[in-house]
PDB file of C-alpha atoms in Angstrom:
ATOM      1  CA  MET A   1     119.265  89.640 225.674  1.00  0.00           C
ATOM      2  CA  PHE A   2     121.712  88.354 228.232  1.00  0.00           C
ATOM      3  CA  ALA A   3     120.587  86.199 231.196  1.00  0.00           C
ATOM      4  CA  HIS A   4     122.451  85.379 234.400  1.00  0.00           C
ATOM      5  CA  ILE A   5     120.992  82.345 236.217  1.00  0.00           C
ATOM      6  CA  HIS A   6     121.938  80.333 239.308  1.00  0.00           C
ATOM      7  CA  GLN A   7     121.335  76.582 239.196  1.00  0.00           C
ATOM      8  CA  TYR A   8     121.281  74.379 242.313  1.00  0.00           C
ATOM      9  CA  GLN A   9     121.826  70.733 243.201  1.00  0.00           C
ATOM     10  CA  HIS A  10     122.361  68.684 246.348  1.00  0.00           C
ATOM     11  CA  GLU A  11     125.876  68.161 247.654  1.00  0.00           C
ATOM     12  CA  GLN A  12     127.393  64.975 246.287  1.00  0.00           C
ATOM     13  CA  VAL A  13     130.138  64.221 248.797  1.00  0.00           C
ATOM     14  CA  ALA A  14     130.680  61.514 251.406  1.00  0.00           C
ATOM     15  CA  ASP A  15     132.069  63.893 254.074  1.00  0.00           C
ATOM     16  CA  ALA A  16     129.097  65.150 256.124  1.00  0.00           C
ATOM     17  CA  ASN A  17     131.274  67.785 257.832  1.00  0.00           C
ATOM     18  CA  ARG A  18     131.621  70.059 254.802  1.00  0.00           C
ATOM     19  CA  THR A  19     130.805  73.722 255.099  1.00  0.00           C
ATOM     20  CA  ALA A  20     129.797  76.385 252.607  1.00  0.00           C
ATOM     21  CA  GLY A  21     132.626  77.614 250.391  1.00  0.00           C
ATOM     22  CA  GLU A  22     134.783  74.480 250.478  1.00  0.00           C
ATOM     23  CA  SER A  23     135.977  73.417 247.052  1.00  0.00           C
ATOM     24  CA  GLN A  24     134.876  70.183 245.418  1.00  0.00           C
ATOM     25  CA  THR A  25     137.133  67.573 243.856  1.00  0.00           C
ATOM     26  CA  GLU A  26     137.554  67.985 240.117  1.00  0.00           C
ATOM     27  CA  ASP A  27     135.653  64.791 239.266  1.00  0.00           C
ATOM     28  CA  SER A  28     132.542  66.036 241.092  1.00  0.00           C
ATOM     29  CA  VAL A  29     132.456  69.528 239.550  1.00  0.00           C
ATOM     30  CA  ASP A  30     134.166  69.273 236.176  1.00  0.00           C
ATOM     31  CA  LYS A  31     131.283  67.732 234.258  1.00  0.00           C
ATOM     32  CA  ASP A  32     130.221  68.722 230.785  1.00  0.00           C
ATOM     33  CA  ALA A  33     126.976  70.552 230.014  1.00  0.00           C
ATOM     34  CA  GLU A  34     125.554  67.553 228.172  1.00  0.00           C
ATOM     35  CA  GLU A  35     125.556  65.513 231.402  1.00  0.00           C
ATOM     36  CA  TYR A  36     123.566  68.222 233.236  1.00  0.00           C
ATOM     37  CA  PHE A  37     121.212  69.394 230.473  1.00  0.00           C
ATOM     38  CA  GLY A  38     120.766  66.263 228.362  1.00  0.00           C
ATOM     39  CA  LYS A  39     122.188  67.937 225.254  1.00  0.00           C
ATOM     40  CA  ASN A  40     125.176  70.022 224.227  1.00  0.00           C
ATOM     41  CA  MET A  41     124.700  73.612 225.379  1.00  0.00           C
ATOM     42  CA  ASN A  42     127.618  75.443 223.736  1.00  0.00           C
ATOM     43  CA  GLU A  43     125.933  78.819 224.204  1.00  0.00           C
ATOM     44  CA  PHE A  44     126.061  78.444 227.996  1.00  0.00           C
ATOM     45  CA  ASP A  45     129.026  79.901 229.849  1.00  0.00           C
ATOM     46  CA  ILE A  46     128.978  77.388 232.699  1.00  0.00           C
ATOM     47  CA  GLU A  47     131.103  77.807 235.779  1.00  0.00           C
ATOM     48  CA  THR A  48     132.011  75.054 238.219  1.00  0.00           C
ATOM     49  CA  TRP A  49     129.739  74.233 241.126  1.00  0.00           C
ATOM     50  CA  GLU A  50     130.457  75.969 244.431  1.00  0.00           C
ATOM     51  CA  THR A  51     129.220  74.961 247.854  1.00  0.00           C
ATOM     52  CA  VAL A  52     126.788  77.385 249.496  1.00  0.00           C
ATOM     53  CA  GLU A  53     124.558  77.129 252.539  1.00  0.00           C
ATOM     54  CA  TYR A  54     120.779  76.830 252.147  1.00  0.00           C
ATOM     55  CA  GLU A  55     118.506  76.413 255.167  1.00  0.00           C
ATOM     56  CA  GLY A  56     121.472  75.268 257.266  1.00  0.00           C
ATOM     57  CA  ASP A  57     122.706  72.633 254.804  1.00  0.00           C
ATOM     58  CA  PRO A  58     125.470  72.795 252.199  1.00  0.00           C
ATOM     59  CA  ILE A  59     124.236  72.588 248.598  1.00  0.00           C
ATOM     60  CA  GLN A  60     125.905  73.288 245.276  1.00  0.00           C
ATOM     61  CA  ARG A  61     125.299  76.302 243.043  1.00  0.00           C
ATOM     62  CA  ARG A  62     126.691  77.341 239.699  1.00  0.00           C
ATOM     63  CA  THR A  63     126.309  80.379 237.496  1.00  0.00           C
ATOM     64  CA  VAL A  64     124.901  79.992 234.003  1.00  0.00           C
ATOM     65  CA  ALA A  65     125.323  82.940 231.626  1.00  0.00           C
ATOM     66  CA  LEU A  66     123.323  82.899 228.390  1.00  0.00           C
ATOM     67  CA  ASP A  67     123.599  85.175 225.368  1.00  0.00           C
ATOM     68  CA  ASP A  68     121.139  85.536 222.489  1.00  0.00           C
ATOM     69  CA  VAL A  69     118.148  85.015 224.814  1.00  0.00           C
ATOM     70  CA  VAL A  70     114.800  85.704 223.186  1.00  0.00           C
ATOM     71  CA  ALA A  71     112.558  84.917 226.190  1.00  0.00           C
ATOM     72  CA  ILE A  72     112.547  83.299 229.627  1.00  0.00           C
ATOM     73  CA  SER A  73     109.446  81.633 231.025  1.00  0.00           C
ATOM     74  CA  VAL A  74     108.852  80.653 234.640  1.00  0.00           C
ATOM     75  CA  PRO A  75     105.843  78.337 234.947  1.00  0.00           C
ATOM     76  CA  ASP A  76     103.175  78.985 237.587  1.00  0.00           C
ATOM     77  CA  GLU A  77     103.507  75.428 238.882  1.00  0.00           C
ATOM     78  CA  PRO A  78     106.780  73.602 239.635  1.00  0.00           C
ATOM     79  CA  ALA A  79     107.888  70.947 237.144  1.00  0.00           C
ATOM     80  CA  GLU A  80     107.288  67.336 238.086  1.00  0.00           C
ATOM     81  CA  ASP A  81     110.972  66.741 238.849  1.00  0.00           C
ATOM     82  CA  ASP A  82     111.605  70.025 240.735  1.00  0.00           C
ATOM     83  CA  ASP A  83     113.056  69.374 244.203  1.00  0.00           C
ATOM     84  CA  PRO A  84     111.226  71.336 246.926  1.00  0.00           C
ATOM     85  CA  ASP A  85     114.305  70.995 249.179  1.00  0.00           C
ATOM     86  CA  LEU A  86     116.374  73.159 246.813  1.00  0.00           C
ATOM     87  CA  PRO A  87     115.971  76.795 245.748  1.00  0.00           C
ATOM     88  CA  GLY A  88     114.698  77.549 242.271  1.00  0.00           C
ATOM     89  CA  ARG A  89     112.534  75.680 239.801  1.00  0.00           C
ATOM     90  CA  THR A  90     112.691  74.592 236.189  1.00  0.00           C
ATOM     91  CA  ILE A  91     112.635  77.536 233.792  1.00  0.00           C
ATOM     92  CA  GLN A  92     112.351  77.622 230.012  1.00  0.00           C
ATOM     93  CA  VAL A  93     114.917  79.640 228.068  1.00  0.00           C
ATOM     94  CA  ARG A  94     114.356  80.438 224.397  1.00  0.00           C
ATOM     95  CA  THR A  95     117.378  81.548 222.380  1.00  0.00           C
ATOM     96  CA  GLY A  96     117.974  82.270 218.729  1.00  0.00           C
ATOM     97  CA  GLY A  97     118.981  78.612 218.372  1.00  0.00           C
ATOM     98  CA  GLY A  98     116.001  76.941 220.062  1.00  0.00           C
ATOM     99  CA  GLU A  99     114.805  76.348 223.594  1.00  0.00           C
ATOM    100  CA  THR A 100     115.978  74.514 226.682  1.00  0.00           C
ATOM    101  CA  PHE A 101     114.854  73.906 230.230  1.00  0.00           C
ATOM    102  CA  VAL A 102     117.141  74.646 233.184  1.00  0.00           C
ATOM    103  CA  SER A 103     116.203  72.711 236.321  1.00  0.00           C
ATOM    104  CA  GLN A 104     116.428  74.079 239.884  1.00  0.00           C
ATOM    105  CA  ALA A 105     117.235  77.573 238.583  1.00  0.00           C
ATOM    106  CA  LYS A 106     116.754  81.122 239.825  1.00  0.00           C
ATOM    107  CA  ILE A 107     117.024  84.154 237.576  1.00  0.00           C
ATOM    108  CA  VAL A 108     119.648  86.580 238.862  1.00  0.00           C
ATOM    109  CA  GLU A 109     119.509  89.156 236.046  1.00  0.00           C
ATOM    110  CA  VAL A 110     118.161  89.559 232.533  1.00  0.00           C
ATOM    111  CA  GLN A 111     119.473  92.457 230.494  1.00  0.00           C
ATOM    112  CA  ASP A 112     118.700  93.725 227.016  1.00  0.00           C
ATOM    113  CA  VAL A 113     122.202  94.380 225.722  1.00  0.00           C
ATOM    114  CA  ASN A 114     120.817  96.113 222.628  1.00  0.00           C
ATOM    115  CA  PRO A 115     117.735  98.056 223.797  1.00  0.00           C
ATOM    116  CA  GLU A 116     117.490 100.124 220.600  1.00  0.00           C
ATOM    117  CA  GLY A 117     117.165  96.977 218.493  1.00  0.00           C
ATOM    118  CA  THR A 118     120.028  97.972 216.198  1.00  0.00           C
TER     119      THR A 118
END
């Protein structure tokens, strides 16, 4: 299966006058997956963070595209480190190569790219 997920984080800029859609400096958005996920996630197609508006405040969002997904689990209760001031929650993604947790995430789309199983 293929999964398209949005992940969120708070803005990390000093300028309080930023608005949604403004680009970030390279050093604040061009971070490797290991820094965000705690391990190397080569199977993730990670885009840079973009600024979006959420409840009147600018936050950052990025798209995570995963291939070879076996299952996605969304727990009933938020994880201990989930931030209630951001959209999404921690979800578990199982792939052919193991499992990982994606924090502050919302599922956009999950698609079975081979529905016949062949």
